[in-house]
mmCIF file of C-alpha atoms in Angstrom:
data_model
loop_
_atom_site.group_PDB
_atom_site.id
_atom_site.type_symbol
_atom_site.label_atom_id
_atom_site.label_comp_id
_atom_site.label_asym_id
_atom_site.label_seq_id
_atom_site.Cartn_x
_atom_site.Cartn_y
_atom_site.Cartn_z
ATOM 1 C CA MET A 1 3.222 -13.167 3.791
ATOM 2 C CA LEU A 2 1.070 -10.107 4.342
ATOM 3 C CA SER A 3 -1.857 -9.356 2.049
ATOM 4 C CA GLY A 4 -2.653 -5.894 0.708
ATOM 5 C CA GLU A 5 -4.826 -4.850 3.671
ATOM 6 C CA GLN A 6 -2.465 -6.304 6.277
ATOM 7 C CA PHE A 7 0.511 -4.709 4.563
ATOM 8 C CA GLY A 8 -1.323 -1.382 4.388
ATOM 9 C CA ARG A 9 -1.519 -1.254 8.193
ATOM 10 C CA LEU A 10 2.282 -1.005 8.343
ATOM 11 C CA PHE A 11 2.084 2.558 7.027
ATOM 12 C CA ASP A 12 0.185 3.590 10.154
ATOM 13 C CA ALA A 13 2.521 1.593 12.396
ATOM 14 C CA TYR A 14 5.951 2.780 11.324
ATOM 15 C CA GLU A 15 7.323 5.674 13.340
ATOM 16 C CA ARG A 16 9.974 7.624 11.396
ATOM 17 C CA THR A 17 11.130 6.425 7.973
ATOM 18 C CA GLY A 18 9.657 4.400 5.147
ATOM 19 C CA PHE A 19 11.802 3.701 2.085
ATOM 20 C CA ARG A 20 10.738 1.847 -1.046
ATOM 21 C CA LEU A 21 12.780 0.462 -3.890
ATOM 22 C CA GLU A 22 10.659 -0.021 -7.021
ATOM 23 C CA THR A 23 11.949 -2.178 -9.855
ATOM 24 C CA LEU A 24 9.072 -3.240 -12.112
ATOM 25 C CA PRO A 25 8.232 -1.606 -15.458
ATOM 26 C CA GLU A 26 4.536 -2.147 -14.775
ATOM 27 C CA TYR A 27 2.317 -2.793 -11.779
ATOM 28 C CA ASP A 28 -1.134 -4.314 -12.181
ATOM 29 C CA VAL A 29 -3.239 -2.535 -9.568
ATOM 30 C CA ALA A 30 -6.981 -2.987 -10.066
ATOM 31 C CA GLU A 31 -7.724 0.314 -8.296
ATOM 32 C CA GLU A 32 -5.532 2.185 -10.821
ATOM 33 C CA ARG A 33 -6.923 0.801 -14.079
ATOM 34 C CA GLU A 34 -9.624 3.437 -14.526
ATOM 35 C CA GLU A 35 -7.208 6.223 -13.611
ATOM 36 C CA ILE A 36 -4.582 4.929 -16.067
ATOM 37 C CA ALA A 37 -7.179 4.928 -18.838
ATOM 38 C CA ARG A 38 -8.068 8.560 -18.008
ATOM 39 C CA PHE A 39 -4.376 9.497 -17.993
ATOM 40 C CA LEU A 40 -3.719 7.839 -21.362
ATOM 41 C CA ALA A 41 -6.787 9.604 -22.792
ATOM 42 C CA GLY A 42 -5.367 12.956 -21.635
ATOM 43 C CA GLU A 43 -8.180 13.623 -19.165
ATOM 44 C CA ASP A 44 -7.958 15.667 -15.957
ATOM 45 C CA MET A 45 -6.531 13.571 -13.142
ATOM 46 C CA GLY A 46 -8.252 15.412 -10.289
ATOM 47 C CA PRO A 47 -7.060 17.075 -7.101
ATOM 48 C CA GLU A 48 -5.396 14.004 -5.577
ATOM 49 C CA TRP A 49 -2.700 14.259 -8.239
ATOM 50 C CA ALA A 50 -1.786 17.745 -7.018
ATOM 51 C CA ASP A 51 -1.189 16.653 -3.402
ATOM 52 C CA ASN A 52 -1.301 12.910 -2.719
ATOM 53 C CA PRO A 53 -3.501 12.243 0.344
ATOM 54 C CA TRP A 54 -1.933 8.826 1.038
ATOM 55 C CA VAL A 55 1.545 10.353 1.301
ATOM 56 C CA ARG A 56 0.154 13.343 3.197
ATOM 57 C CA SER A 57 -1.423 10.973 5.777
ATOM 58 C CA MET A 58 2.116 9.964 6.774
ATOM 59 C CA THR A 59 4.062 13.188 6.355
ATOM 60 C CA ASP A 60 1.492 15.181 8.332
ATOM 61 C CA LYS A 61 2.428 12.929 11.270
ATOM 62 C CA GLY A 62 6.119 13.768 10.861
ATOM 63 C CA LYS A 63 7.002 10.521 9.099
ATOM 64 C CA GLN A 64 9.438 10.476 6.196
ATOM 65 C CA VAL A 65 8.496 8.673 2.993
ATOM 66 C CA SER A 66 11.016 8.104 0.221
ATOM 67 C CA ARG A 67 11.521 5.911 -2.798
ATOM 68 C CA VAL A 68 13.904 5.204 -5.594
ATOM 69 C CA HIS A 69 12.412 3.882 -8.793
ATOM 70 C CA VAL A 70 14.782 1.801 -10.913
ATOM 71 C CA LEU A 71 13.590 1.845 -14.520
ATOM 72 C CA THR A 72 14.816 1.694 -18.083
ATOM 73 C CA SER A 73 13.722 4.248 -20.648
ATOM 74 C CA PRO A 74 11.931 4.492 -22.954
ATOM 75 C CA LEU A 75 9.103 4.501 -20.449
ATOM 76 C CA THR A 76 6.144 2.149 -20.638
ATOM 77 C CA ASP A 77 2.653 3.698 -20.595
ATOM 78 C CA TYR A 78 2.394 2.585 -16.982
ATOM 79 C CA LEU A 79 5.650 4.316 -16.023
ATOM 80 C CA ARG A 80 4.592 7.512 -17.818
ATOM 81 C CA TYR A 81 1.395 7.406 -15.740
ATOM 82 C CA GLU A 82 3.207 6.679 -12.480
ATOM 83 C CA LEU A 83 5.891 9.306 -12.979
ATOM 84 C CA ALA A 84 3.276 11.899 -13.952
ATOM 85 C CA ALA A 85 1.737 11.377 -10.494
ATOM 86 C CA TYR A 86 5.034 11.860 -8.634
ATOM 87 C CA PRO A 87 4.869 15.695 -8.403
ATOM 88 C CA GLY A 88 1.757 15.319 -6.224
ATOM 89 C CA ASN A 89 3.603 12.824 -4.027
ATOM 90 C CA ILE A 90 6.524 15.228 -3.735
ATOM 91 C CA LYS A 91 4.222 18.133 -2.837
ATOM 92 C CA ALA A 92 2.782 15.903 -0.093
ATOM 93 C CA GLY A 93 6.294 15.352 1.253
ATOM 94 C CA GLU A 94 7.687 12.222 -0.396
ATOM 95 C CA SER A 95 11.293 12.230 -1.581
ATOM 96 C CA ILE A 96 11.630 10.458 -4.948
ATOM 97 C CA GLY A 97 14.711 9.535 -6.934
ATOM 98 C CA ILE A 98 15.093 7.797 -10.276
ATOM 99 C CA ILE A 99 17.736 5.407 -11.525
ATOM 100 C CA ASP A 100 17.384 5.023 -15.290
ATOM 101 C CA LEU A 101 19.411 1.987 -16.310
ATOM 102 C CA ALA A 102 19.500 3.308 -19.896
ATOM 103 C CA GLU A 103 21.661 6.161 -18.546
ATOM 104 C CA GLN A 104 23.831 4.401 -15.982
ATOM 105 C CA THR A 105 24.776 0.970 -14.725
ATOM 106 C CA VAL A 106 24.309 0.442 -11.015
ATOM 107 C CA ALA A 107 25.705 -2.640 -9.321
ATOM 108 C CA GLY A 108 24.614 -3.833 -5.924
ATOM 109 C CA LEU A 109 20.835 -3.541 -6.193
ATOM 110 C CA PRO A 110 18.329 -6.378 -5.884
ATOM 111 C CA ASP A 111 16.015 -7.315 -8.745
ATOM 112 C CA HIS A 112 12.916 -6.942 -6.588
ATOM 113 C CA ASP A 113 10.925 -4.340 -4.688
ATOM 114 C CA PHE A 114 11.105 -3.833 -0.961
ATOM 115 C CA TRP A 115 10.004 -1.507 1.828
ATOM 116 C CA LEU A 116 12.317 -0.687 4.721
ATOM 117 C CA PHE A 117 10.564 0.743 7.785
ATOM 118 C CA ASP A 118 12.440 2.609 10.534
ATOM 119 C CA ASP A 119 15.628 0.740 9.577
ATOM 120 C CA ARG A 120 14.198 -2.121 11.665
ATOM 121 C CA GLN A 121 11.911 -4.103 9.379
ATOM 122 C CA VAL A 122 12.276 -4.975 5.726
ATOM 123 C CA TYR A 123 9.514 -6.427 3.587
ATOM 124 C CA ARG A 124 10.251 -8.006 0.249
ATOM 125 C CA MET A 125 7.407 -7.363 -2.144
ATOM 126 C CA HIS A 126 6.175 -10.253 -4.312
ATOM 127 C CA TYR A 127 4.338 -9.790 -7.612
ATOM 128 C CA THR A 128 3.063 -11.934 -10.454
ATOM 129 C CA GLU A 129 4.849 -11.781 -13.815
ATOM 130 C CA LYS A 130 2.334 -9.113 -14.866
ATOM 131 C CA GLY A 131 2.947 -6.980 -11.772
ATOM 132 C CA ALA A 132 -0.057 -7.892 -9.595
ATOM 133 C CA PHE A 133 0.744 -7.742 -5.879
ATOM 134 C CA ILE A 134 0.914 -11.162 -4.231
ATOM 135 C CA GLY A 135 2.112 -10.180 -0.783
ATOM 136 C CA ALA A 136 4.848 -8.726 1.392
ATOM 137 C CA GLU A 137 7.289 -11.041 3.120
ATOM 138 C CA LEU A 138 8.855 -9.885 6.382
ATOM 139 C CA LEU A 139 12.527 -10.773 6.086
ATOM 140 C CA PRO A 140 14.533 -11.967 9.102
ATOM 141 C CA PRO A 141 16.645 -9.441 11.057
ATOM 142 C CA ASP A 142 19.879 -10.857 9.646
ATOM 143 C CA LYS A 143 18.831 -9.445 6.217
ATOM 144 C CA LEU A 144 18.480 -5.848 7.488
ATOM 145 C CA SER A 145 22.098 -4.899 6.894
ATOM 146 C CA ALA A 146 21.972 -5.983 3.244
ATOM 147 C CA TYR A 147 18.757 -4.057 2.599
ATOM 148 C CA ARG A 148 20.044 -0.928 4.313
ATOM 149 C CA GLY A 149 22.991 -1.249 1.946
ATOM 150 C CA TYR A 150 20.651 -1.577 -1.055
ATOM 151 C CA ARG A 151 18.844 1.572 0.068
ATOM 152 C CA ASP A 152 22.130 3.449 0.420
ATOM 153 C CA VAL A 153 23.322 2.355 -3.052
ATOM 154 C CA ALA A 154 19.984 3.388 -4.566
ATOM 155 C CA LEU A 155 20.023 6.795 -2.875
ATOM 156 C CA ARG A 156 23.639 7.402 -3.881
ATOM 157 C CA HIS A 157 22.936 6.731 -7.576
ATOM 158 C CA ALA A 158 19.426 8.180 -7.878
ATOM 159 C CA VAL A 159 18.767 11.402 -9.716
ATOM 160 C CA PRO A 160 16.198 13.655 -8.009
ATOM 161 C CA PHE A 161 12.848 13.170 -9.725
ATOM 162 C CA ALA A 162 12.508 16.816 -10.840
ATOM 163 C CA GLU A 163 15.888 16.675 -12.582
ATOM 164 C CA TYR A 164 15.035 13.385 -14.301
ATOM 165 C CA TRP A 165 11.574 14.594 -15.381
ATOM 166 C CA GLU A 166 12.992 17.815 -16.812
ATOM 167 C CA ARG A 167 15.489 15.858 -18.921
ATOM 168 C CA GLN A 168 12.668 13.663 -20.269
ATOM 169 C CA HIS A 169 10.496 16.589 -21.360
#
């Protein structure tokens, strides 16, 4: 299982495509706690929200970054915070879709997060019950086909983020 720092190196190493499926209603990320508090207080979120430098570090190298977030409205405070940051990710080049399970039922998706890199490596993400990252598990090659299928199902059912956000506001 890869730790946060080890897992982070994969974003430099992949060559073409990185896809993430997100499934949790809340993630407990120590580095985000202060920012979440500022967001909930209605404070200015700073320039990184306008154009996410982490996403930009990949897309500027010609890499694609995409995600589908599976959630259920009404949104938790954490999800309101995370989704409010998505326009900056999109400006930086990430493609983001939303599947709101309060609006549609989607069969054929796992109940956990994963990253699929270059259609060649899939990492299952492991979290505590409260959403703290434990590690990323490289799955064996015989699992690739199933996870490519999960990605395809998610992309087929996802609503583009801008459309979802507009409906919510």
